[in-house]
């Protein structure tokens, strides 16, 4: 070998090694709990920061935006949909549960952040494409109102791609996947044209376009968002085709495997400051067996995997696992040592002057925001709930604008402890109920309520703990009967602490104690996580408080306090639990 060639080869080796010189291990999911359909982008102009968004359906605030400089510490920096005037339907429409904000695309172009998404509801025909933009994603109020982009085929999953000539291409779901040129000033979309058919699976959706080394690359999701889900890729010299499928497809998938992380698909790709490529996707922690038993209450979460994509060649991805290794950017020095994977704890005491934490959600934008008041006069360190007529399930006459008194956060850990204190004295009329819930949506929830059944309060049995599950997919034999337990008479005038705890990865324990004597805790019921998982449910478990008159039209107010969510452990493989520090 001559010296020049040797040096060139050595240089090449060093360059290649440099890109991968400092592999570190990290855990999936990088954003745990219900965070499906991730779309992420890297923005060097913003201090080499990665930004991601995930689907939010009827949860409000919606369109959460996360930022990270090291890919493992993710901060929720804003919710792009944060006040109802931006998209009034988030408050007024949709009695169907699995509609709302679907999968989005997040991109940065020429100083501006673009979040393009689909809005679906039952009160309007078809699907609307709506665009939110900002020049500062850290400033929540700076996100614009929804700007409508034409959706010629009533598709979902709009992408946003700027071509070299400045034209803007919006790919979207369809068989084959289609695209239109769009005008971002008028919202007009051109006659759609066909892109790629995929590799033969159903539900071609979630497209993202990229351009690299003279090719257009089209990444799509195929197979439906369950066990056959996948992410596949094709390329073409021209946007009009022909598209060539990657010989390495699927790029990412767990189908036909027994891996713990299933349903891997609906991906996005981005490149970091040193030129390494990364992929994100959604995945469900369960393994195929529990998946088939529909026990995956956290739903679809966001995972990260390294991608190698040599010049002119096809991308290859590492398979998604609970523990992975890759050339992560250096750890942000400002951050605590806990990665977002460990799940966020809540220690919330509703101190006067505080506001509702940014990561908590309502189900639709609240029709009456004053139903959730922190520390009203005379009641410091409490949250006052004004009950909704409808309970969490609602009834035939329930309308979105009636409002639902529910405030929740995501279950972000396989094992956790959640508790809230309920103050005495709210009960005046029959049916009144305040409680805590594990809530997937209005047709899937497990509630632990304190219910007043009328009569005199002092009489034993008139104030009860009621553990009740609602599961529209359950049959009479699989829906457990409500468990009703009288509140012990010695607790009647006390503040009562209600607990929901995942004691293992399949079951939830519901219990209660006098707040001042938590050791007197009583186990009231154990319910399966299958009640809050479902094959056609796209959300994941939320934990929260609710108040209802169960159909009564009168006003009822109650007070809760001391909201705690304590992460206990993350399961990352069949026999692998990572304990939270301090547990
Ligand atoms: C980048 O980081 C510096 C130092 O933390 C900060 O002052 C600056 O505002 C940041 N710039 C952007 C665009 O985020
Ligand atoms: C946008 O589309 C609408 C309806 O299809 C049409 O009336 C209008 O002229 C279009 N605007 C532009 C600038 O093309
Ligand atoms: C998709 O597949 C159908 C049926 O095989 C074929 O007729 C059509 O031309 C294909 N379209 C594209 C864009 O490849
Ligand atoms: C899960 O269900 C699918 C579809 O019914 C089946 O093909 C697969 O064998 C099942 N896997 C397990 C582990 O039960
Ligand atoms: C670092 O991780 C990447 C992605 O898994 C891999 O391709 C590369 O070989 C690793 N490098 C080293 C030095 O282990
Ligand atoms: C469930 O039970 C109710 C009341 O007993 C009965 O009316 C209904 O037909 C049952 N449904 C099924 C699917 O068995
Ligand atoms: C979890 O606990 C429940 C109830 O105690 C039990 O029936 C179930 O088998 C346990 N599941 C696992 C995975 O240990
Ligand atoms: C909800 O309220 C309706 C009446 O408004 C009642 O029929 C139903 O049993 C209640 N369900 C739950 C889970 O509270
Ligand atoms: C409460 O109001 C609803 C409509 O707002 C009505 O349908 C219902 O009959 C009323 N219930 C009672 C108990 O008055
Ligand atoms: C509505 C109701 O449950 N009322 C009961 C309240 O408690 C007294 C004494 O136990 C019962 O007699 C009532 O039926």
XYZ file of C-alpha atoms and ligand atoms in Angstrom:
723
model
C 0.000 0.000 0.000
C 1.437 3.362 -0.898
C 1.676 6.062 1.744
C -0.909 8.327 0.211
C -3.463 5.577 0.011
C -2.551 4.482 3.533
C -3.012 8.000 4.875
C -6.260 8.407 2.973
C -7.557 5.111 4.344
C -6.429 6.033 7.837
C -8.147 9.415 7.523
C -11.313 7.746 6.380
C -11.152 5.317 9.291
C -10.614 8.128 11.766
C -13.493 10.076 10.253
C -15.783 7.064 10.464
C -14.650 6.290 13.973
C -15.074 9.883 15.050
C -18.690 9.795 14.059
C -19.142 6.760 16.319
C -16.264 7.296 18.702
C -18.295 7.942 21.793
C -21.145 5.510 21.877
C -23.214 5.688 25.010
C -26.054 3.528 26.164
C -29.520 4.902 26.645
C -32.969 3.524 27.321
C -36.191 3.483 25.386
C -38.751 4.876 25.357
C -37.009 8.251 25.260
C -40.383 9.939 25.853
C -42.316 7.416 27.961
C -46.090 7.195 28.295
C -48.613 7.945 25.595
C -46.574 9.862 22.977
C -47.417 8.387 19.602
C -46.494 9.266 16.022
C -43.369 11.269 16.848
C -42.089 13.793 14.346
C -38.725 15.369 15.117
C -36.291 17.755 13.553
C -32.817 19.041 14.353
C -32.241 22.801 14.341
C -28.612 23.945 14.377
C -29.756 27.610 14.459
C -31.325 26.972 17.863
C -28.198 25.820 19.681
C -28.139 22.404 18.000
C -31.467 21.438 19.534
C -33.749 18.547 18.611
C -37.489 19.287 18.613
C -40.280 16.676 18.596
C -44.047 16.612 18.624
C -46.507 13.748 19.173
C -50.221 13.113 18.592
C -52.710 14.417 21.142
C -56.258 13.497 19.937
C -58.711 15.137 22.398
C -56.141 15.905 25.098
C -55.826 19.634 25.675
C -53.439 21.421 25.639
C -52.439 19.493 22.525
C -49.596 19.175 20.038
C -46.890 19.010 22.729
C -43.441 20.177 21.627
C -40.362 18.694 23.286
C -36.779 19.946 23.054
C -33.472 18.220 23.758
C -29.811 18.791 23.038
C -28.659 15.284 23.998
C -31.598 13.103 22.852
C -32.227 11.734 26.364
C -33.320 14.793 28.369
C -36.512 16.085 26.784
C -38.284 19.191 28.066
C -41.888 19.907 27.218
C -41.266 23.473 26.027
C -44.746 24.317 24.817
C -48.044 22.964 23.592
C -48.649 24.352 20.127
C -52.427 24.079 20.682
C -52.832 25.860 24.007
C -55.917 28.089 23.816
C -59.265 27.282 22.220
C -59.328 30.351 19.960
C -56.566 28.675 17.928
C -58.944 25.887 16.886
C -62.390 26.364 18.486
C -63.450 22.811 17.629
C -61.131 21.478 20.347
C -63.711 22.850 22.773
C -66.988 22.570 20.895
C -66.862 19.476 18.718
C -66.416 15.800 18.711
C -68.266 13.456 20.902
C -66.337 10.612 19.279
C -63.389 9.583 21.398
C -60.691 8.684 18.919
C -60.798 11.861 16.873
C -59.177 15.251 17.392
C -55.529 15.945 16.587
C -53.908 13.113 14.636
C -50.273 12.652 13.609
C -48.294 15.821 12.909
C -45.117 16.847 11.133
C -42.730 19.267 12.827
C -40.228 21.152 10.669
C -38.046 24.265 10.798
C -37.579 26.405 7.726
C -36.063 29.814 7.253
C -36.435 30.990 10.857
C -39.871 29.496 11.485
C -41.204 26.325 13.103
C -44.085 24.595 11.310
C -46.376 22.047 12.907
C -48.749 20.627 10.302
C -51.413 18.237 11.534
C -54.860 16.786 10.851
C -57.999 17.654 12.801
C -60.887 15.171 12.744
C -64.300 15.542 14.308
C -67.829 14.252 13.915
C -69.434 17.657 13.380
C -67.580 18.505 10.186
C -67.253 16.474 7.054
C -63.881 15.044 6.320
C -60.539 15.858 7.774
C -58.983 19.276 7.999
C -55.278 19.932 7.664
C -54.225 22.667 10.051
C -50.896 24.432 10.399
C -49.494 26.111 13.518
C -46.318 28.186 13.249
C -44.028 30.101 15.563
C -40.663 31.797 15.509
C -40.069 30.826 19.152
C -41.319 27.406 20.238
C -40.318 28.157 23.848
C -42.980 30.874 23.975
C -46.250 28.984 24.134
C -48.422 31.982 23.337
C -46.489 32.674 20.163
C -47.970 29.692 18.317
C -50.402 30.975 15.692
C -54.046 30.093 15.267
C -54.757 27.108 13.051
C -54.236 27.964 9.409
C -56.158 25.675 7.091
C -54.421 23.906 4.255
C -56.605 22.241 1.642
C -56.942 18.500 2.039
C -58.046 17.423 -1.423
C -58.613 13.741 -0.609
C -59.674 13.929 3.040
C -56.453 12.159 3.967
C -54.545 12.133 7.275
C -50.879 12.513 8.294
C -49.735 15.535 6.265
C -45.986 15.972 5.733
C -44.145 19.195 4.973
C -41.124 19.280 2.680
C -39.324 22.189 1.021
C -37.724 21.323 -2.292
C -34.518 22.959 -3.512
C -36.473 25.330 -5.782
C -38.487 26.609 -2.811
C -41.674 24.744 -3.673
C -43.471 23.094 -0.778
C -44.661 19.504 -1.070
C -47.216 17.970 1.263
C -47.311 14.169 1.178
C -50.185 12.440 2.958
C -51.789 9.057 3.607
C -53.273 7.012 0.797
C -52.856 3.937 -1.294
C -50.552 4.818 -2.889
C -49.190 7.591 -0.688
C -49.953 10.889 -2.415
C -48.698 14.457 -2.420
C -49.735 17.969 -3.443
C -47.783 21.133 -3.958
C -49.079 23.613 -1.428
C -49.059 27.367 -1.131
C -48.311 28.309 2.463
C -49.705 31.809 2.011
C -53.127 30.782 0.636
C -53.355 27.256 2.000
C -54.166 25.976 -1.472
C -53.113 22.503 -2.504
C -52.520 21.320 -6.069
C -54.172 18.315 -7.691
C -52.676 15.343 -5.788
C -50.238 13.003 -7.517
C -49.197 9.462 -6.612
C -45.994 8.694 -4.780
C -45.334 5.145 -3.612
C -47.405 2.026 -2.973
C -45.321 0.701 -0.105
C -44.244 -2.904 0.279
C -47.626 -4.580 0.232
C -49.054 -3.885 3.675
C -52.242 -2.028 4.533
C -52.676 1.491 5.915
C -49.951 3.348 4.087
C -49.661 6.519 6.137
C -47.354 8.801 8.123
C -45.199 9.852 5.133
C -42.119 12.044 5.463
C -40.017 13.249 2.534
C -36.284 13.968 2.646
C -33.696 14.794 0.000
C -30.210 13.336 0.197
C -27.397 12.747 -2.297
C -29.605 13.593 -5.281
C -32.527 11.357 -4.272
C -35.926 12.054 -2.802
C -36.491 9.580 0.032
C -40.024 8.743 1.152
C -40.431 7.164 4.578
C -43.881 5.770 5.355
C -45.738 3.691 7.936
C -47.394 0.459 6.806
C -49.257 -2.468 8.288
C -51.554 -0.576 10.673
C -50.459 0.636 14.060
C -50.541 -2.818 15.692
C -48.369 -5.943 15.591
C -47.737 -5.682 11.823
C -46.722 -2.035 11.982
C -43.545 -0.938 10.215
C -41.606 1.900 8.748
C -40.479 1.457 5.149
C -38.570 3.661 2.732
C -38.248 4.238 -1.013
C -36.308 6.643 -3.187
C -36.566 8.337 -6.532
C -34.561 10.804 -8.588
C -37.800 12.650 -9.338
C -40.667 13.514 -7.010
C -42.988 12.055 -9.651
C -41.254 8.663 -9.461
C -40.558 5.911 -10.220
C -39.943 4.952 -6.584
C -37.543 2.199 -5.736
C -38.146 0.290 -2.515
C -35.196 -0.148 -0.183
C -33.716 -3.662 -0.280
C -33.484 -3.397 3.522
C -37.182 -2.788 4.153
C -38.702 -2.633 6.637
C -36.346 0.025 7.944
C -37.821 -0.412 11.423
C -40.413 -2.917 12.612
C -40.942 -5.539 15.278
C -43.483 -7.615 13.345
C -43.128 -11.397 13.443
C -40.718 -11.055 16.371
C -41.206 -11.703 20.064
C -39.399 -8.529 21.101
C -40.742 -6.676 24.114
C -41.062 -3.449 22.090
C -43.836 -4.145 19.584
C -45.753 -2.086 16.943
C -42.587 -0.207 15.940
C -43.401 2.157 13.081
C -44.580 5.635 12.118
C -41.065 7.007 12.114
C -39.165 10.163 11.323
C -35.454 10.648 10.529
C -33.050 13.472 11.331
C -29.338 14.207 11.403
C -27.418 15.616 14.373
C -24.652 18.244 14.450
C -21.885 15.715 13.796
C -23.716 14.162 10.861
C -25.056 11.035 12.556
C -28.557 9.984 11.558
C -31.273 9.042 14.036
C -34.757 7.668 13.833
C -37.742 8.017 16.119
C -40.843 5.853 15.964
C -43.741 4.783 18.100
C -43.615 1.455 19.940
C -45.720 -0.419 22.474
C -44.195 -2.111 25.479
C -45.881 -5.472 25.859
C -44.430 -8.294 23.789
C -46.851 -10.010 21.390
C -48.509 -12.175 24.023
C -49.654 -9.363 26.331
C -50.400 -7.306 23.236
C -52.838 -9.993 22.116
C -54.388 -9.940 25.573
C -54.673 -6.148 25.163
C -52.590 -5.273 28.185
C -50.558 -2.217 27.214
C -52.141 0.669 29.113
C -49.407 3.200 28.341
C -50.208 2.828 24.662
C -47.780 3.956 22.006
C -44.599 5.678 23.179
C -41.679 7.434 21.475
C -38.483 5.442 20.890
C -35.098 6.377 19.401
C -32.674 4.287 17.330
C -29.382 4.993 15.568
C -29.439 4.985 11.770
C -26.478 4.574 9.471
C -26.927 6.208 6.110
C -23.748 6.291 4.004
C -23.586 8.670 1.062
C -25.599 7.436 -1.907
C -26.618 4.315 -0.020
C -29.790 3.216 1.769
C -30.402 3.921 5.474
C -30.182 1.027 7.938
C -31.605 1.199 11.454
C -30.721 -0.612 14.666
C -33.664 -2.618 15.985
C -35.589 -0.943 18.763
C -34.754 -2.286 22.212
C -35.106 -1.117 25.794
C -31.371 -0.602 26.090
C -29.492 0.674 23.072
C -26.164 2.223 22.243
C -25.247 4.954 19.830
C -23.214 8.100 19.217
C -25.356 10.390 21.359
C -24.495 14.083 21.450
C -22.742 15.175 24.660
C -24.966 15.314 27.700
C -26.387 18.705 28.404
C -24.508 20.119 31.382
C -27.529 22.042 32.614
C -29.625 18.929 33.083
C -30.165 16.748 36.097
C -28.769 13.261 35.766
C -32.211 11.704 35.314
C -33.159 11.109 31.709
C -36.742 11.639 30.583
C -36.981 7.852 30.266
C -37.277 7.664 34.067
C -40.647 9.463 33.957
C -41.605 12.758 35.516
C -42.661 12.864 39.167
C -45.397 15.220 40.348
C -45.272 16.886 43.739
C -48.043 19.416 43.329
C -49.598 21.253 46.280
C -51.603 23.871 44.355
C -49.882 26.712 46.147
C -51.595 30.085 45.764
C -50.496 31.845 42.598
C -49.328 28.660 40.891
C -50.787 27.388 37.657
C -51.716 24.005 36.275
C -48.530 22.193 35.200
C -47.849 22.285 31.476
C -47.840 18.501 31.137
C -51.340 18.036 32.598
C -54.270 17.686 30.250
C -58.020 18.094 30.040
C -60.214 16.007 27.775
C -61.047 18.682 25.162
C -60.466 22.335 26.009
C -62.508 22.992 29.143
C -65.851 24.606 28.416
C -65.702 26.243 31.844
C -62.070 26.841 32.825
C -63.209 28.110 36.222
C -64.201 24.506 36.998
C -60.521 24.077 37.866
C -59.443 26.789 40.296
C -56.198 26.717 42.249
C -56.376 27.957 45.853
C -59.619 29.950 45.715
C -60.115 32.411 48.604
C -60.348 30.572 51.906
C -58.975 27.327 50.470
C -55.217 27.679 50.058
C -53.248 24.763 48.632
C -56.255 23.142 47.045
C -57.701 22.652 43.611
C -61.398 23.448 43.516
C -63.326 21.252 41.108
C -66.773 22.274 39.913
C -68.445 19.019 38.989
C -69.636 18.293 35.478
C -73.134 16.930 35.063
C -71.654 14.142 32.986
C -69.534 11.532 34.615
C -66.398 10.396 32.801
C -68.408 8.143 30.516
C -71.109 10.681 29.761
C -74.503 9.676 28.453
C -76.564 10.029 25.300
C -77.285 13.699 25.955
C -73.629 14.574 26.643
C -72.243 17.301 24.388
C -68.630 18.401 24.144
C -69.599 21.902 25.282
C -71.117 20.548 28.517
C -67.561 19.995 29.663
C -66.023 17.180 31.589
C -64.450 17.881 34.956
C -61.303 15.820 34.511
C -57.678 16.897 34.921
C -54.932 14.362 34.306
C -51.355 13.536 33.425
C -49.847 10.640 31.527
C -48.814 7.377 33.135
C -45.150 7.474 32.210
C -43.861 4.490 34.194
C -44.709 0.800 34.147
C -44.876 0.891 37.941
C -45.943 4.045 39.729
C -47.887 5.401 42.657
C -50.520 8.101 42.170
C -52.484 9.736 44.963
C -54.666 12.776 45.571
C -56.375 13.988 48.757
C -60.137 14.602 48.677
C -61.500 17.029 51.251
C -64.693 16.203 53.147
C -67.919 18.166 52.965
C -68.658 18.325 49.228
C -71.602 15.932 49.330
C -75.050 17.469 49.469
C -77.096 15.565 46.928
C -77.425 12.031 45.749
C -75.016 10.922 43.038
C -72.269 13.419 43.801
C -68.825 11.954 43.274
C -65.193 13.028 43.425
C -62.461 10.593 42.603
C -59.319 9.623 40.771
C -59.145 7.713 37.535
C -56.977 5.729 35.177
C -58.389 7.087 31.948
C -57.795 6.029 28.360
C -60.846 7.838 27.034
C -64.491 8.206 27.954
C -65.314 4.595 27.075
C -62.269 3.108 28.827
C -61.510 4.099 32.393
C -61.100 2.735 35.888
C -62.448 5.037 38.601
C -62.067 5.176 42.345
C -64.682 7.642 43.526
C -66.130 8.757 46.806
C -69.865 8.713 46.068
C -72.723 10.100 48.087
C -75.776 7.919 47.712
C -78.093 10.297 49.516
C -79.824 10.168 52.856
C -77.901 11.215 55.872
C -74.168 11.477 55.776
C -73.708 10.022 59.227
C -75.426 6.799 58.232
C -72.982 4.138 57.319
C -73.234 3.217 53.680
C -74.445 6.570 52.404
C -70.900 7.639 51.588
C -69.005 4.957 49.727
C -65.848 4.203 47.845
C -66.877 2.984 44.435
C -64.331 1.256 42.211
C -65.830 0.967 38.788
C -64.494 0.185 35.332
C -65.944 1.306 32.022
C -64.728 -0.611 28.996
C -66.718 -0.446 25.790
C -64.800 -3.473 24.464
C -65.538 -5.676 27.464
C -68.194 -8.346 27.480
C -70.402 -9.000 30.505
C -67.989 -11.687 31.599
C -64.855 -9.566 31.345
C -66.173 -6.324 32.816
C -65.662 -6.532 36.564
C -68.597 -5.575 38.779
C -68.249 -2.315 40.679
C -66.762 -2.736 44.138
C -68.641 -0.541 46.621
C -67.247 -0.181 50.146
C -68.744 2.096 52.801
C -66.367 4.812 53.948
C -65.479 3.836 57.540
C -67.498 6.015 59.902
C -64.332 7.141 61.695
C -63.093 8.646 58.368
C -66.290 10.525 57.508
C -65.167 14.002 58.500
C -61.594 13.545 57.345
C -59.588 14.320 54.252
C -59.192 11.033 52.416
C -56.229 10.016 50.286
C -57.101 7.991 47.194
C -54.420 5.852 45.519
C -53.998 4.165 42.166
C -50.863 2.098 42.020
C -49.482 -0.222 39.346
C -48.278 -3.056 41.489
C -47.069 -4.958 38.469
C -47.149 -4.443 34.719
C -50.641 -5.894 34.290
C -52.755 -4.774 37.254
C -53.810 -1.626 39.107
C -54.519 -1.477 42.821
C -57.089 1.004 44.113
C -56.904 1.953 47.767
C -57.786 4.684 50.255
C -56.597 5.990 53.618
C -57.242 8.898 55.946
C -54.784 11.526 54.728
C -53.284 11.961 58.172
C -52.892 8.205 58.738
C -51.760 6.704 55.424
C -50.762 3.500 57.201
C -54.443 2.723 57.680
C -54.693 2.336 53.910
C -57.290 -0.183 52.718
C -57.043 -2.068 49.457
C -60.414 -1.666 47.740
C -60.010 -3.377 44.367
C -57.551 -4.708 41.804
C -58.355 -4.200 38.114
C -56.591 -5.432 34.987
C -54.821 -3.020 32.672
C -56.701 -4.663 29.798
C -59.673 -2.477 30.739
C -57.693 0.565 29.689
C -55.958 -0.832 26.612
C -57.578 -1.505 23.310
C -56.819 -2.523 19.766
C -58.664 0.457 18.291
C -57.629 2.957 20.920
C -54.829 5.297 19.949
C -54.396 7.024 23.295
C -52.601 5.849 26.441
C -53.401 5.908 30.114
C -53.893 9.201 31.926
C -54.109 9.501 35.708
C -56.193 12.263 37.179
C -59.020 13.648 39.277
C -62.660 14.084 38.338
C -65.866 15.448 39.875
C -69.405 14.756 38.698
C -73.014 14.986 39.843
C -73.741 11.830 37.818
C -76.525 13.509 35.882
C -77.679 16.048 38.462
C -78.105 19.564 37.085
C -77.193 21.382 40.279
C -73.837 22.966 41.079
C -71.412 20.942 43.144
C -67.932 22.015 44.202
C -65.260 19.989 45.923
C -61.646 20.445 46.913
C -58.668 18.210 46.314
C -55.045 18.699 47.316
C -51.601 17.064 47.556
C -51.289 15.557 44.079
C -48.463 13.029 43.902
C -47.170 10.903 41.060
C -44.172 8.789 41.999
C -42.297 6.794 39.345
C -41.333 3.355 40.671
C -39.917 1.421 37.726
C -39.703 1.140 33.968
C -39.956 -2.244 32.328
C -37.668 -2.474 29.299
C -37.752 -6.205 28.612
C -39.621 -9.285 29.782
C -37.496 -9.642 32.890
C -35.823 -6.279 33.053
C -37.147 -3.511 35.302
C -35.169 -0.324 35.942
C -35.988 1.040 39.379
C -36.428 4.752 39.830
C -33.733 6.245 42.050
C -34.865 6.534 45.624
C -37.361 3.671 45.390
C -28.339 29.541 22.789
O -27.804 29.366 24.103
C -27.353 30.562 24.690
C -26.678 30.228 25.993
O -27.475 29.345 26.741
C -28.525 31.504 24.861
O -28.078 32.714 25.424
C -29.150 31.770 23.514
O -30.321 32.549 23.684
C -29.521 30.475 22.812
N -29.938 30.788 21.478
C -30.969 30.191 20.930
C -31.299 30.633 19.552
O -31.598 29.309 21.501
C -57.341 28.628 -3.909
O -58.367 27.679 -4.075
C -59.646 28.256 -4.095
C -60.687 27.165 -4.077
O -60.222 26.009 -4.650
C -59.759 29.148 -5.315
O -61.018 29.748 -5.345
C -58.692 30.199 -5.249
O -58.704 30.958 -6.436
C -57.337 29.581 -5.068
N -56.379 30.618 -4.828
C -55.237 30.671 -5.470
C -54.342 31.824 -5.107
O -54.921 29.861 -6.307
C -49.716 0.814 -7.087
O -50.130 -0.527 -7.276
C -51.173 -0.638 -8.230
C -51.614 -2.083 -8.231
O -50.531 -2.943 -8.202
C -50.678 -0.192 -9.597
O -51.719 -0.276 -10.524
C -50.236 1.244 -9.482
O -49.676 1.689 -10.688
C -49.204 1.415 -8.370
N -48.973 2.828 -8.186
C -47.774 3.315 -7.955
C -47.695 4.792 -7.755
O -46.790 2.622 -7.895
C -50.879 -12.621 18.425
O -51.994 -12.524 17.532
C -51.625 -12.666 16.177
C -52.850 -12.356 15.344
O -53.965 -13.030 15.839
C -51.064 -14.060 15.956
O -50.663 -14.193 14.624
C -49.857 -14.252 16.852
O -49.401 -15.584 16.764
C -50.206 -13.966 18.303
N -48.970 -13.992 19.068
C -48.903 -14.485 20.293
C -47.558 -14.497 20.935
O -49.875 -14.896 20.893
C -21.708 2.981 17.739
O -23.078 2.742 17.535
C -23.447 2.680 16.165
C -24.949 2.526 16.128
O -25.323 1.362 16.788
C -22.719 1.542 15.484
O -23.043 1.544 14.111
C -21.232 1.708 15.656
O -20.589 0.581 15.158
C -20.881 1.866 17.118
N -19.470 2.202 17.225
C -18.665 1.615 18.088
C -17.270 2.106 18.117
O -19.039 0.706 18.813
C -74.976 -8.164 29.407
O -75.844 -8.142 30.499
C -77.015 -7.346 30.303
C -77.787 -7.293 31.613
O -77.735 -8.498 32.263
C -77.826 -7.964 29.151
O -78.983 -7.176 28.913
C -76.961 -7.983 27.909
O -77.645 -8.624 26.855
C -75.668 -8.718 28.160
N -74.802 -8.550 27.010
C -74.090 -9.542 26.527
C -73.247 -9.204 25.329
O -74.113 -10.674 26.995
C -50.125 -8.821 38.754
O -50.940 -8.909 39.899
C -52.180 -9.553 39.649
C -53.029 -9.434 40.883
O -52.302 -9.551 42.035
C -51.928 -10.976 39.237
O -53.165 -11.645 38.981
C -51.114 -10.966 37.955
O -50.808 -12.253 37.540
C -49.825 -10.193 38.185
N -49.170 -10.032 36.876
C -47.869 -10.179 36.736
C -47.324 -9.976 35.374
O -47.149 -10.472 37.660
C -72.530 7.777 34.199
O -73.769 8.466 34.307
C -74.845 7.817 33.676
C -76.066 8.693 33.832
O -75.798 10.007 33.552
C -75.055 6.459 34.304
O -76.056 5.775 33.600
C -73.769 5.646 34.244
O -73.918 4.466 34.965
C -72.621 6.406 34.828
N -71.401 5.651 34.568
C -70.298 5.750 35.285
C -69.136 4.901 34.917
O -70.210 6.501 36.216
C -80.552 17.981 33.350
O -80.404 18.706 32.139
C -80.439 17.899 30.974
C -80.169 18.738 29.771
O -79.343 19.794 30.069
C -81.793 17.228 30.865
O -81.785 16.390 29.749
C -82.039 16.412 32.122
O -83.348 15.891 32.096
C -81.873 17.239 33.374
N -81.893 16.338 34.506
C -82.596 16.552 35.596
C -82.491 15.525 36.662
O -83.294 17.539 35.731
C -79.988 6.679 49.728
C -79.436 5.793 50.806
O -78.614 4.947 50.552
N -79.863 6.008 52.005
C -79.471 5.237 53.143
C -78.673 6.082 54.105
O -78.393 5.328 55.224
C -79.528 4.895 55.922
C -79.053 4.169 57.144
O -78.075 3.225 56.800
C -80.367 3.971 55.052
O -81.543 3.611 55.703
C -80.704 4.710 53.780
O -81.358 3.832 52.897
